[in-house]
mmCIF file of C-alpha atoms in Angstrom:
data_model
loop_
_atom_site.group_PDB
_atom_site.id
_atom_site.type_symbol
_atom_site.label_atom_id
_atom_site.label_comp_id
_atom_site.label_asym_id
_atom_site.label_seq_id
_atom_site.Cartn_x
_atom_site.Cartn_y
_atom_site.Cartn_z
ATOM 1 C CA UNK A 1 0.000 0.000 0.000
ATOM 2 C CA UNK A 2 0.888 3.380 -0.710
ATOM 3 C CA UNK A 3 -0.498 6.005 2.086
ATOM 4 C CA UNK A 4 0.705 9.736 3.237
ATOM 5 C CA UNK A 5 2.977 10.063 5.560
ATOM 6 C CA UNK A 6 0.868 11.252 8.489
ATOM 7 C CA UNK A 7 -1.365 7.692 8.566
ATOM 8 C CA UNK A 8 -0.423 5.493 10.899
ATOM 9 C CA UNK A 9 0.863 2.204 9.186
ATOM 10 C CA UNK A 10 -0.236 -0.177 12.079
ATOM 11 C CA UNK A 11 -3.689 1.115 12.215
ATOM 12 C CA UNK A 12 -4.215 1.183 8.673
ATOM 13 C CA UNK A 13 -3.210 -2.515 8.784
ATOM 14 C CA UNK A 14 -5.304 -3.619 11.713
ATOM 15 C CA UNK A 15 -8.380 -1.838 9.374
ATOM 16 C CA UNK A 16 -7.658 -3.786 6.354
ATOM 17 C CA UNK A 17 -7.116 -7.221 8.615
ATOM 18 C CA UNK A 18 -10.409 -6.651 10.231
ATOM 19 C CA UNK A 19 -12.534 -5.680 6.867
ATOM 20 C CA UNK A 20 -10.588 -8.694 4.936
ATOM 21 C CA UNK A 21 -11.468 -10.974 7.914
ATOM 22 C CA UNK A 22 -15.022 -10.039 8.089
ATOM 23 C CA UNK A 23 -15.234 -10.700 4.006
ATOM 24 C CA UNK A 24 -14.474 -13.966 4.361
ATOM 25 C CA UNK A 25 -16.823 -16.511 4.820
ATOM 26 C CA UNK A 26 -16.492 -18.980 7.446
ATOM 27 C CA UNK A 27 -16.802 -22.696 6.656
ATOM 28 C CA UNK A 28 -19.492 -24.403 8.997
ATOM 29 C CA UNK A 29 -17.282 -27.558 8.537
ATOM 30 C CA UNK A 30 -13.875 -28.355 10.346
ATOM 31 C CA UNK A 31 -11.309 -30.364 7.920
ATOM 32 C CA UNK A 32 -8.169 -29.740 9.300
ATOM 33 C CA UNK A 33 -6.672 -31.490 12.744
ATOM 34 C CA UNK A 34 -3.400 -32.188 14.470
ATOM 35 C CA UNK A 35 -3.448 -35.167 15.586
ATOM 36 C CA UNK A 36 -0.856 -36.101 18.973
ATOM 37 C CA UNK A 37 -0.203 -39.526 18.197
ATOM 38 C CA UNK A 38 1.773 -39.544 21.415
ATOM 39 C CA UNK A 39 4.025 -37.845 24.049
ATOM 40 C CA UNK A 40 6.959 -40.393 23.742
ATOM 41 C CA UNK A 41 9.714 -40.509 21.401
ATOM 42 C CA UNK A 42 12.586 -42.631 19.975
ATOM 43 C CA UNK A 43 15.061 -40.308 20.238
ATOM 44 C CA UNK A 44 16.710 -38.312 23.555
ATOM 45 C CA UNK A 45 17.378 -34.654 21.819
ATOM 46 C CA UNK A 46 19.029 -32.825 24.570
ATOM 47 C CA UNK A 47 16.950 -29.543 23.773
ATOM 48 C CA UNK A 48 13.396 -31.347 23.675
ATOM 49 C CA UNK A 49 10.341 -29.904 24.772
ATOM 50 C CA UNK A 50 8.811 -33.445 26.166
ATOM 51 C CA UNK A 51 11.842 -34.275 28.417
ATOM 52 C CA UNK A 52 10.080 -35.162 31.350
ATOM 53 C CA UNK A 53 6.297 -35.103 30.185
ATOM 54 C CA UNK A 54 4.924 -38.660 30.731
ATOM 55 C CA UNK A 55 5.192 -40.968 28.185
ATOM 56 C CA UNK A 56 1.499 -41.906 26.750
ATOM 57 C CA UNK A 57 0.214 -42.567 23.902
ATOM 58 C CA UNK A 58 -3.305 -42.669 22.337
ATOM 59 C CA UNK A 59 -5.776 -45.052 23.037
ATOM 60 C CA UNK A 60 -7.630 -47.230 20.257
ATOM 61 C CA UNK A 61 -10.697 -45.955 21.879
ATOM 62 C CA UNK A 62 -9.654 -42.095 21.816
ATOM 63 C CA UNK A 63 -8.550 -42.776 17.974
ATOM 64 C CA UNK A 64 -11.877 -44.032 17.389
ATOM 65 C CA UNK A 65 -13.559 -40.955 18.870
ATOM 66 C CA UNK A 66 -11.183 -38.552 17.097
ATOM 67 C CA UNK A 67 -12.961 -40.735 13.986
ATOM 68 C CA UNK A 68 -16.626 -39.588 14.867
ATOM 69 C CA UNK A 69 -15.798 -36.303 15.513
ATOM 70 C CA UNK A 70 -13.856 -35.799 12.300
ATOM 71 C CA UNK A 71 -16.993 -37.357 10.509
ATOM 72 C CA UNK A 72 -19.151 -35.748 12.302
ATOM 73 C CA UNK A 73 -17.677 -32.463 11.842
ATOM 74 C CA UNK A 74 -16.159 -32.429 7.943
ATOM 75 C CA UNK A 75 -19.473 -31.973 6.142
ATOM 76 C CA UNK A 76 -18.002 -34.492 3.638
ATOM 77 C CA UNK A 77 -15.066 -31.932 2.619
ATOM 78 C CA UNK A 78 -11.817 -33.469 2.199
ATOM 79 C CA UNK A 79 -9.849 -33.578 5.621
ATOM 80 C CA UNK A 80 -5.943 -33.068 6.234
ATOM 81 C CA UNK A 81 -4.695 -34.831 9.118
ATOM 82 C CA UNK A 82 -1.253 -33.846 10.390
ATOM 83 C CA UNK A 83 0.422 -36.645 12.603
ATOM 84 C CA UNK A 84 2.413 -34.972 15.459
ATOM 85 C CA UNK A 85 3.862 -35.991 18.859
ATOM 86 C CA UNK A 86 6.395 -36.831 20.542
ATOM 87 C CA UNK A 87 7.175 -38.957 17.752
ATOM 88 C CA UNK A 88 4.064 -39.785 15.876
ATOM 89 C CA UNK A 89 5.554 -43.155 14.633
ATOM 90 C CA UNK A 90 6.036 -44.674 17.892
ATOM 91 C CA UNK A 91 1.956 -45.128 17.574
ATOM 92 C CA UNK A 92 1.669 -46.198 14.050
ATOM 93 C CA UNK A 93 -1.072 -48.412 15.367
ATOM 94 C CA UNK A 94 -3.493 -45.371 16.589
ATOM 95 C CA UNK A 95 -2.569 -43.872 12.610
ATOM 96 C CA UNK A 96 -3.374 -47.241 11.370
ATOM 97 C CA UNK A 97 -6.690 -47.169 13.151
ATOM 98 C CA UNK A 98 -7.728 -43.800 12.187
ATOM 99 C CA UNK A 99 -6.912 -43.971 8.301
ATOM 100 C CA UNK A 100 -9.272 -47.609 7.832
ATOM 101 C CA UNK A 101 -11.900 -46.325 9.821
ATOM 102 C CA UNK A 102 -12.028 -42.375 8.078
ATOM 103 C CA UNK A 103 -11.543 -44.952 4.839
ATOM 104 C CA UNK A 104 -14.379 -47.422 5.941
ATOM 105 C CA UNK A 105 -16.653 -44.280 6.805
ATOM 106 C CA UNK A 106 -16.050 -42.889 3.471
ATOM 107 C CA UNK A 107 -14.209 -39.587 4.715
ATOM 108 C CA UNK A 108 -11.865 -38.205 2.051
ATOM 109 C CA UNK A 109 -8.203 -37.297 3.737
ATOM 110 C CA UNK A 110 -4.803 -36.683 3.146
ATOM 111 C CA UNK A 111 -1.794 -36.070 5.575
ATOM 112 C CA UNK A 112 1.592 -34.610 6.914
ATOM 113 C CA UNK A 113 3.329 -35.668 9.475
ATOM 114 C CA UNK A 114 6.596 -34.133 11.694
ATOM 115 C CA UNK A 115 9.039 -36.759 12.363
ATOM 116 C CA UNK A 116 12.518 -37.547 13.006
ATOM 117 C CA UNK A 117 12.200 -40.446 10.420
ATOM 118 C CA UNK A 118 14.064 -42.847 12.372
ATOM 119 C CA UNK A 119 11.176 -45.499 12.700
ATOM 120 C CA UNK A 120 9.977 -44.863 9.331
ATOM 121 C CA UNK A 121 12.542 -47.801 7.956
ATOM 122 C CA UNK A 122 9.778 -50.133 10.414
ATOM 123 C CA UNK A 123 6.402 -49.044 8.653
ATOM 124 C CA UNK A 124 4.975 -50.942 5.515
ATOM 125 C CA UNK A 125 4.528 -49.534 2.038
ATOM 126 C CA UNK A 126 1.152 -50.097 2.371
ATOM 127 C CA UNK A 127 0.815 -48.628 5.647
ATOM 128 C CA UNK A 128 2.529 -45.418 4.180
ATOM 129 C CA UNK A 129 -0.421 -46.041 1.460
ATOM 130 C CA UNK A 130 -3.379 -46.262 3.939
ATOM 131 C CA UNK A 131 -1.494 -42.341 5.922
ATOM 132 C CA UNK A 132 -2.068 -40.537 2.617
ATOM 133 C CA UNK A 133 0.905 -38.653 3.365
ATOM 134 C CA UNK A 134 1.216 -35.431 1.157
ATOM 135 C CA UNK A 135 4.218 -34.026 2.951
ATOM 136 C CA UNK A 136 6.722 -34.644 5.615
ATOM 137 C CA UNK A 137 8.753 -32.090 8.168
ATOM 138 C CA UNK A 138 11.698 -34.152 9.178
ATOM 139 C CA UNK A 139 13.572 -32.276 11.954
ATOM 140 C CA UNK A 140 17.231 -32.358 10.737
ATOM 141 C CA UNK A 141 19.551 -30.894 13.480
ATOM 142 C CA UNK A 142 22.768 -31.335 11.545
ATOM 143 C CA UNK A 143 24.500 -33.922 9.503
ATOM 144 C CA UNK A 144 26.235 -37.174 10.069
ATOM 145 C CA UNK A 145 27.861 -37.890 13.251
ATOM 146 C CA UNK A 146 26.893 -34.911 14.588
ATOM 147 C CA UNK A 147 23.135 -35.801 14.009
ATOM 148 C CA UNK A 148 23.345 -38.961 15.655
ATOM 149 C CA UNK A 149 24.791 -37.425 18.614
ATOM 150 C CA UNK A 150 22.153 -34.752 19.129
ATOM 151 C CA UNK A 151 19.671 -37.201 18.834
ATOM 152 C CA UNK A 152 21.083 -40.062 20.630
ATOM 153 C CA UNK A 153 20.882 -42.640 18.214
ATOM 154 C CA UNK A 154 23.598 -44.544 16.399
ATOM 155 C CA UNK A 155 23.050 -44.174 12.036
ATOM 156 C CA UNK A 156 20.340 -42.186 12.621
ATOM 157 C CA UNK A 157 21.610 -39.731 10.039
ATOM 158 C CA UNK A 158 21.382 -42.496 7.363
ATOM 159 C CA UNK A 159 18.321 -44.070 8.336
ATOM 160 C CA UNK A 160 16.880 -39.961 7.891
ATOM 161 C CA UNK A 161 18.390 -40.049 4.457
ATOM 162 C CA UNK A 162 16.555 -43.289 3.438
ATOM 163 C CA UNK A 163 13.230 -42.898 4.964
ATOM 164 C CA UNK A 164 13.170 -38.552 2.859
ATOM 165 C CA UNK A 165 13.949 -41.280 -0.402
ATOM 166 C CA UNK A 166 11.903 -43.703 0.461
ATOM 167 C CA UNK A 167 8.938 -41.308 1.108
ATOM 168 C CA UNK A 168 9.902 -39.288 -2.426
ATOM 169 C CA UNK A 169 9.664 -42.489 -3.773
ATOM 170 C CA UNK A 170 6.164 -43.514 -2.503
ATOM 171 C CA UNK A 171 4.569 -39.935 -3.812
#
């Protein structure tokens, strides 16, 4: 924007937020969630968050509300689902869960998840199939050694390397 030099900028901008906000039109329908697989984690970064948060994960029979509710509250829109934790892999099985039954309830998805990628070597093909996974934030801390170090775990580095290909290679 151009404006004289007497406006204020920050009220000018707070006008045009408000009047842009107001313009749009709020969907009735929720279709995006974060989804906290679980508070646990392979890896022992020395900077983490979780250090000393219980370790728990979710329960088949929380997944299986989270299910409803997404049905429930989609209005048959497509839904992204972002995995997140601790380490969202660590509870592949509540993912599992979640993806066959929005499948089985005829709920269109797609995902991202956050991960350090380390367990990602242990999931199927198909199970990468059934996540839908659109795009991946791997946190990468450094390289090599160094990597391994930070997140005390021996060729993790590697294992990060293959699981970025291996995911590339899946779509």
């Amino acid at each position: 924007f151009v404006v004289p030099e007497e406006t204020k900028d920050q009220e000018l901008s707070d006008t045009v937020r408000w009047v842009a906000k107001m313009r749009t039109k709020k969907s009735p329908y929720i279709t995006s969630y974060t989804i906290f697989t679980t508070t646990d984690c392979n890896a022992r970064c020395f900077y983490c968050f979780e250090l000393g948060w219980n370790r728990t994960h979710m329960t088949e029979e929380t997944a299986l509300k989270a299910v409803q509710y997404i049905k429930n509250h989609c209005g048959g829109q497509k839904v992204s689902l972002s995995w997140f934790g601790g380490e969202p892999l660590v509870n592949t099985r509540v993912m599992d869960l979640i993806c066959s039954e929005l499948q089985e309830k005829g709920v269109n998805f797609v995902s991202n998840i956050t991960t350090n990628g380390d367990l990602l070597p242990e999931c199927s093909d198909e199970q990468i199939r059934l996540w839908r996974i659109r795009s991946a934030q791997f946190t990468l801390d450094d390289v090599g050694d160094e990597y391994d170090r930070i997140k005390g775990l021996k060729g993790a580095y590697k294992r990060l390397e293959a699981s970025i290909d291996r995911l590339a290679r899946l779509g």
